[in-house]
XYZ file of C-alpha atoms in Angstrom:
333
model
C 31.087 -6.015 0.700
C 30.625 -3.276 -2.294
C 27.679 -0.565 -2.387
C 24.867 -2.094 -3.360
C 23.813 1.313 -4.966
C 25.633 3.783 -6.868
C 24.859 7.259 -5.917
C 23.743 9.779 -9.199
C 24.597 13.343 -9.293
C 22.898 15.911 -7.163
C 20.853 19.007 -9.009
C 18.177 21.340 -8.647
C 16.294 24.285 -9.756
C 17.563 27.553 -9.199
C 18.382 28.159 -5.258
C 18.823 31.519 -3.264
C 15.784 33.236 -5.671
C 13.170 34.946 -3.261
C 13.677 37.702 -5.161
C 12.773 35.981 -8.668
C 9.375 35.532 -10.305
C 9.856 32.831 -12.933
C 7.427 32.968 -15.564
C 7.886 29.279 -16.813
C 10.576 26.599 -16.578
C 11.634 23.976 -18.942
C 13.148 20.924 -18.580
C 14.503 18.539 -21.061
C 16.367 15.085 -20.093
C 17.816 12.768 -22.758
C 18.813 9.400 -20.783
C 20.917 7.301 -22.886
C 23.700 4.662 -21.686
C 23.724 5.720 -17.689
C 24.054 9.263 -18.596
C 21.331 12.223 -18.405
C 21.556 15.174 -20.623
C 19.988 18.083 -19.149
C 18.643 21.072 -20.693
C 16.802 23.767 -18.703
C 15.283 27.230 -19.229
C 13.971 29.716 -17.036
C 11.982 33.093 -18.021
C 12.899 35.513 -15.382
C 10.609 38.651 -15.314
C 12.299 41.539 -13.639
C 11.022 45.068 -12.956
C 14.088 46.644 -13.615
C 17.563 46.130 -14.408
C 19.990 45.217 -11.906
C 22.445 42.115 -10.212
C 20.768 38.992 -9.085
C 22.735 35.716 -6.990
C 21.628 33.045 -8.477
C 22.621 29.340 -7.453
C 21.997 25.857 -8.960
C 23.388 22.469 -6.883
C 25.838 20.921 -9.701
C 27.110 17.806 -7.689
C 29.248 15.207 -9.139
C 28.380 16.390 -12.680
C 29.911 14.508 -15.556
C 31.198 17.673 -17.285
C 30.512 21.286 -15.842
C 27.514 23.393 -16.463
C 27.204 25.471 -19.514
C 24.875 28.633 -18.554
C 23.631 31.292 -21.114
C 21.476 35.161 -19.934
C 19.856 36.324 -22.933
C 22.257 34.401 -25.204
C 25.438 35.063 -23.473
C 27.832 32.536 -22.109
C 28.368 33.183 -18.507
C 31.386 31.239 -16.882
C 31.468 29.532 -13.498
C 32.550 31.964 -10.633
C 34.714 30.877 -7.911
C 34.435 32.588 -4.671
C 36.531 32.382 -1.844
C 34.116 31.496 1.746
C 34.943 35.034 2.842
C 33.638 36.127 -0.101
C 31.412 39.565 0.153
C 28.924 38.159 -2.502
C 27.828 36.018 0.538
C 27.505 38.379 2.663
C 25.904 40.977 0.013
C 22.922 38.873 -0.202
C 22.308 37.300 3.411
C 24.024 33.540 2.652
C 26.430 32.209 5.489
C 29.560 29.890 4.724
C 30.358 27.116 7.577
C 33.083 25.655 8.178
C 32.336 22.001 8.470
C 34.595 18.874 8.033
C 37.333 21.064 7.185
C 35.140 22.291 3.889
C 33.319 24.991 3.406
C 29.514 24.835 3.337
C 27.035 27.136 2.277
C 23.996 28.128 4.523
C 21.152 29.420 2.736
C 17.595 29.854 4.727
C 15.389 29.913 3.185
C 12.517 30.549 6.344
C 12.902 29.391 9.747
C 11.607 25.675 8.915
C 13.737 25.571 5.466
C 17.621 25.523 5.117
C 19.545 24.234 2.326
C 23.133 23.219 3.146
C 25.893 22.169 0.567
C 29.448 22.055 0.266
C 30.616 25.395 -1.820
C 32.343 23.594 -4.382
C 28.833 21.770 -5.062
C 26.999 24.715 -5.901
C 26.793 26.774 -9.493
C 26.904 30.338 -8.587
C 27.262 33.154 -10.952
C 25.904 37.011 -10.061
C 23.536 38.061 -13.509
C 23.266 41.256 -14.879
C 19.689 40.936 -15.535
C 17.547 43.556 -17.655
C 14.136 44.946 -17.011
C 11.523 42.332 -18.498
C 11.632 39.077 -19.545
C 15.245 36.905 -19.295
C 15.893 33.798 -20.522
C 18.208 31.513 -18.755
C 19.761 28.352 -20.137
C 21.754 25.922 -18.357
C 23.136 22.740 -20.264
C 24.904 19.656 -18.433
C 25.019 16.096 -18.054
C 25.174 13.880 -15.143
C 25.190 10.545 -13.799
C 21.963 8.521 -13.106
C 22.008 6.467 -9.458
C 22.003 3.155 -10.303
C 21.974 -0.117 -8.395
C 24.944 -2.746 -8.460
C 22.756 -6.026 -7.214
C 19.408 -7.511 -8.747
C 18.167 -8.787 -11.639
C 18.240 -5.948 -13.630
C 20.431 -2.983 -14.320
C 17.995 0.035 -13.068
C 18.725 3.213 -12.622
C 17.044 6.485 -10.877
C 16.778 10.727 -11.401
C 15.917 12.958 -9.085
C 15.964 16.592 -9.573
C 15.029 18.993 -6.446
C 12.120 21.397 -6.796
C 11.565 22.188 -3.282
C 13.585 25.741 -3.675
C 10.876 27.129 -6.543
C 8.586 27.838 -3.808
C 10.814 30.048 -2.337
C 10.553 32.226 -5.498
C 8.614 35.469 -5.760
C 6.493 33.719 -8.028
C 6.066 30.204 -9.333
C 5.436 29.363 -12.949
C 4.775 26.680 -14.769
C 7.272 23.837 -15.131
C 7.060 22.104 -17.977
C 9.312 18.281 -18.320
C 10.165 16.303 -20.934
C 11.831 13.121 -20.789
C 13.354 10.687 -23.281
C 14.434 7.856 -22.446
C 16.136 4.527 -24.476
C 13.433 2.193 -26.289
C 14.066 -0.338 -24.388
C 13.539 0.923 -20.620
C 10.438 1.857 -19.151
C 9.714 4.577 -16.101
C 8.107 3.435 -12.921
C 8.144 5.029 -9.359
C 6.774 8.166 -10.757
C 6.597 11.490 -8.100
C 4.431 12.982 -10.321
C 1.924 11.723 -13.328
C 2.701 12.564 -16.974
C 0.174 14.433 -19.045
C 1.536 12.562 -22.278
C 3.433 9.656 -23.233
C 4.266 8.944 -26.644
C 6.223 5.806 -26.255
C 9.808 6.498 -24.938
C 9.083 10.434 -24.336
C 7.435 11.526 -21.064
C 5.961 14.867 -21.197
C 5.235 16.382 -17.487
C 3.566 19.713 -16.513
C 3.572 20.728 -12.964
C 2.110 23.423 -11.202
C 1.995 24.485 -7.562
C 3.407 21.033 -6.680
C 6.654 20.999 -4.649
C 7.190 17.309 -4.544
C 10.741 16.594 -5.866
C 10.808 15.277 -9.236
C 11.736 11.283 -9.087
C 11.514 8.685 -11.610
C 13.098 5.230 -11.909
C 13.741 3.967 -15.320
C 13.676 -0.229 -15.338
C 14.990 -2.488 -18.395
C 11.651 -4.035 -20.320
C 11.883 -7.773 -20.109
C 10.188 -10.468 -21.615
C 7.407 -13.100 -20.174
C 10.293 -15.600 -19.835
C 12.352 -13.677 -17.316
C 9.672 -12.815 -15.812
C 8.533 -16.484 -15.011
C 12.743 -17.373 -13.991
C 12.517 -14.405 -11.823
C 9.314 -16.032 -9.880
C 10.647 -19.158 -9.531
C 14.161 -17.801 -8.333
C 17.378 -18.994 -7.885
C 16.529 -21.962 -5.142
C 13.243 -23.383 -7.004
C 14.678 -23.460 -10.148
C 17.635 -25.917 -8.411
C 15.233 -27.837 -6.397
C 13.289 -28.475 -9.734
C 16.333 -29.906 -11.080
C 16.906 -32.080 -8.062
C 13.602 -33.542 -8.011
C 13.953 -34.497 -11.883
C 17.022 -36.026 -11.424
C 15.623 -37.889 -7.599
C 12.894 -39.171 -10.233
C 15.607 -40.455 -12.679
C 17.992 -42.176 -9.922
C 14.632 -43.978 -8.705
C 14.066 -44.974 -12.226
C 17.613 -46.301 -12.207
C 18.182 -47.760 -9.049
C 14.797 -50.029 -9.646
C 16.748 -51.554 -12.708
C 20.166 -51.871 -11.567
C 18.250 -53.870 -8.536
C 17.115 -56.428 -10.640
C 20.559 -56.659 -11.932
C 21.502 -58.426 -8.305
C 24.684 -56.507 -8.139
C 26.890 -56.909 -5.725
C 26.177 -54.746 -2.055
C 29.128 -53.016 -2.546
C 28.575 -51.783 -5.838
C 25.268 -50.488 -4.972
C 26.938 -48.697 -2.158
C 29.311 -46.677 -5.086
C 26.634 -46.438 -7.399
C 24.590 -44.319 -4.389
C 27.291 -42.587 -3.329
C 28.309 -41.627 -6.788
C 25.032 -40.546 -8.083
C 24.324 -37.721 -4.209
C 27.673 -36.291 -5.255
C 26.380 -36.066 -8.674
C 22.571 -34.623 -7.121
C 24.255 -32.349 -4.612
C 27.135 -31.117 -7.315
C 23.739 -31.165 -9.908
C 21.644 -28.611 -7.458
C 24.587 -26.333 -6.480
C 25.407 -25.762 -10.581
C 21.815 -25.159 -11.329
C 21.688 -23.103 -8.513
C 24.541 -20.889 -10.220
C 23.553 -21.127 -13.596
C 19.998 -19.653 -12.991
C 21.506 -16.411 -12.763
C 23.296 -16.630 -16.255
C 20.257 -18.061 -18.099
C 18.005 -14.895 -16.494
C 20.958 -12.590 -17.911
C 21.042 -14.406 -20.724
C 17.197 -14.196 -21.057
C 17.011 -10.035 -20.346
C 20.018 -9.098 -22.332
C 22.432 -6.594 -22.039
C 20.424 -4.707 -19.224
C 20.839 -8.134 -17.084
C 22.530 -7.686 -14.079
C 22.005 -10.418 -11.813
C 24.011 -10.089 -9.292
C 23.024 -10.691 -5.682
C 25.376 -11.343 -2.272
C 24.553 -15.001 -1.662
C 25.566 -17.455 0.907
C 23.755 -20.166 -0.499
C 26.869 -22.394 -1.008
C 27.639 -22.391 2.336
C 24.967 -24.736 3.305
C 26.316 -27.402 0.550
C 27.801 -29.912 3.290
C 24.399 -30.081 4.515
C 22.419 -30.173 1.281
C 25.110 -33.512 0.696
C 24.287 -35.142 3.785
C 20.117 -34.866 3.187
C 20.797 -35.927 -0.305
C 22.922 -38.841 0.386
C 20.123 -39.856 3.309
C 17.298 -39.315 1.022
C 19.260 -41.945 -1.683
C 19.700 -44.492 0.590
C 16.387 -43.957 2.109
C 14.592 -44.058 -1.212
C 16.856 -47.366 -2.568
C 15.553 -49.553 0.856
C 11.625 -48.441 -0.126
C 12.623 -49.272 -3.344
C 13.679 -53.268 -2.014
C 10.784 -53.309 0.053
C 8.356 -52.499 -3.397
C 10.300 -55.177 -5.209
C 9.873 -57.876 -2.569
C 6.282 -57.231 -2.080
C 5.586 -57.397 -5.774
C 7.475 -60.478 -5.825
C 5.248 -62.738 -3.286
């Protein structure tokens, strides 16, 4: 069977940074068809000038990170896991699965682990005072591939910012498309002004974790409570009512036995093929219903219990056509 979920990329604030007192960090993510666009800032404050590690988890990224100091493009650096920069500034490389992971403890509870070629890491020439930091990317929300709805979900680690020297303000802000809504919220939004989330966090560690769900209307949301099986049995019974309605005038026809043996047989195969194509069609019509953020799909064995949905309905016809005789006979003394 396929994944039921669809893993999103894998990011986080800066890592490796006990050294760094950031003043305030700012986050800005633009959702729009599947895709987040992120756009972060961080105000280092530094006592002097100097070299600083610094180290951002950029897994599975749709295109790679764009990072700025103080206006200036700095490019990715690749290191080797023998690297000195490792061992300049205490981090250990593991071999592990035939890749090479990085070890990075943070204190003797904390460790953060990740393969090296998941991890952003650049050595900045920072200057004494305030330095601004920019780091641009996009990167694939987690999404599901069974339900009713196409959803989708963000997180972005903040664990490692109380690790820094000192720990600022974060400020988030998050678009997202008209027509979606965010639920599942880690933390509460100081402002919402409809499809833009503004969040402000401070001294809260919690990872930040949203899930953004399609808005649907009053009519899905009444399919979706009656579900798939309901909605079928509804049909049956409407069409149980009709072949009672029919069978009670084709008996006053005085047709022949055999004839009313077809006609019963003919009209469970009808019932039964009836409830197994409403059964199926639910599914469309609550697509149909949502739109183009319908997803609606679901592993179902349902149809595998059709030989003995046949059987009860073929009982329950013949059943209901001898009450049926026994009505007509009393009504007729």
């Amino acid at each position: 069977m396929a994944n039921p979920y669809m893993d999103g990329s894998k990011h986080s604030t800066l890592l490796s940074s006990k050294k760094i007192v950031v003043k305030k960090e700012n986050i800005k993510i633009v959702i729009q068809d599947g895709l987040a666009s992120l756009y972060i800032t961080y105000f280092i404050e530094s006592d002097k000038a100097g070299k600083l590690p610094l180290l951002f988890l950029a897994k599975d990224l749709k295109n790679d990170a764009k990072v700025k100091l103080n206006g200036a493009v700095i490019e990715k650096q690749y290191y080797s896991y023998d690297s000195s920069f490792f061992k300049e500034y205490g981090i250990h490389t593991v071999l592990n699965d035939s890749e090479y992971n990085l070890h990075i403890k943070f204190d003797d509870a904390t460790e953060f682990s990740e393969n090296i070629s998941d991890v952003f890491l650049f050595e900045a020439n920072i200057k004494k005072g305030i330095n601004r930091i920019e780091v641009e990317y996009k990167a694939e929300l987690g999404s599901n591939t069974y339900g009713y709805t196409q959803d989708y979900d963000f997180e972005y680690l903040l664990y490692p910012s109380k690790y820094w020297k000192e720990f600022g303000t974060i400020n988030i802000d998050v678009t997202v498309p008209k027509e979606f809504d965010l639920t599942d919220l880690s933390h509460q939004f100081t402002s919402n002004n409809q499809n833009k989330y503004h969040f402000q966090i401070n001294q809260n560690f919690k990872d930040f974790k949203f899930k953004m769900v399609p808005k649907i209307s009053k009519v899905s949301k009444f399919l979706i409570a009656i579900g798939p099986f309901k909605f079928a049995l509804i049909i049956a019974v409407l069409l149980y009512g009709l072949f009672i309605y029919l069978t009670t005038k084709i008996r006053k026809k005085q047709l022949s036995k055999l004839k009313i043996i077809l006609w019963k047989l003919m009209y469970s195969i009808v019932l039964t093929f009836s409830f197994y194509y409403a059964y199926d069609a639910f599914y469309d019509l609550v697509r149909a219903t949502i739109g183009k953020n319908g997803l609606c799909n679901f592993y179902d064995l349902f149809f595998l219990t059709l030989p003995f949905f046949a059987l009860g309905f073929l009982i329950l016809l013949f059943f209901t056509d001898t009450l049926i005789i026994k009505k007509m006979n009393k009504n007729a003394l």
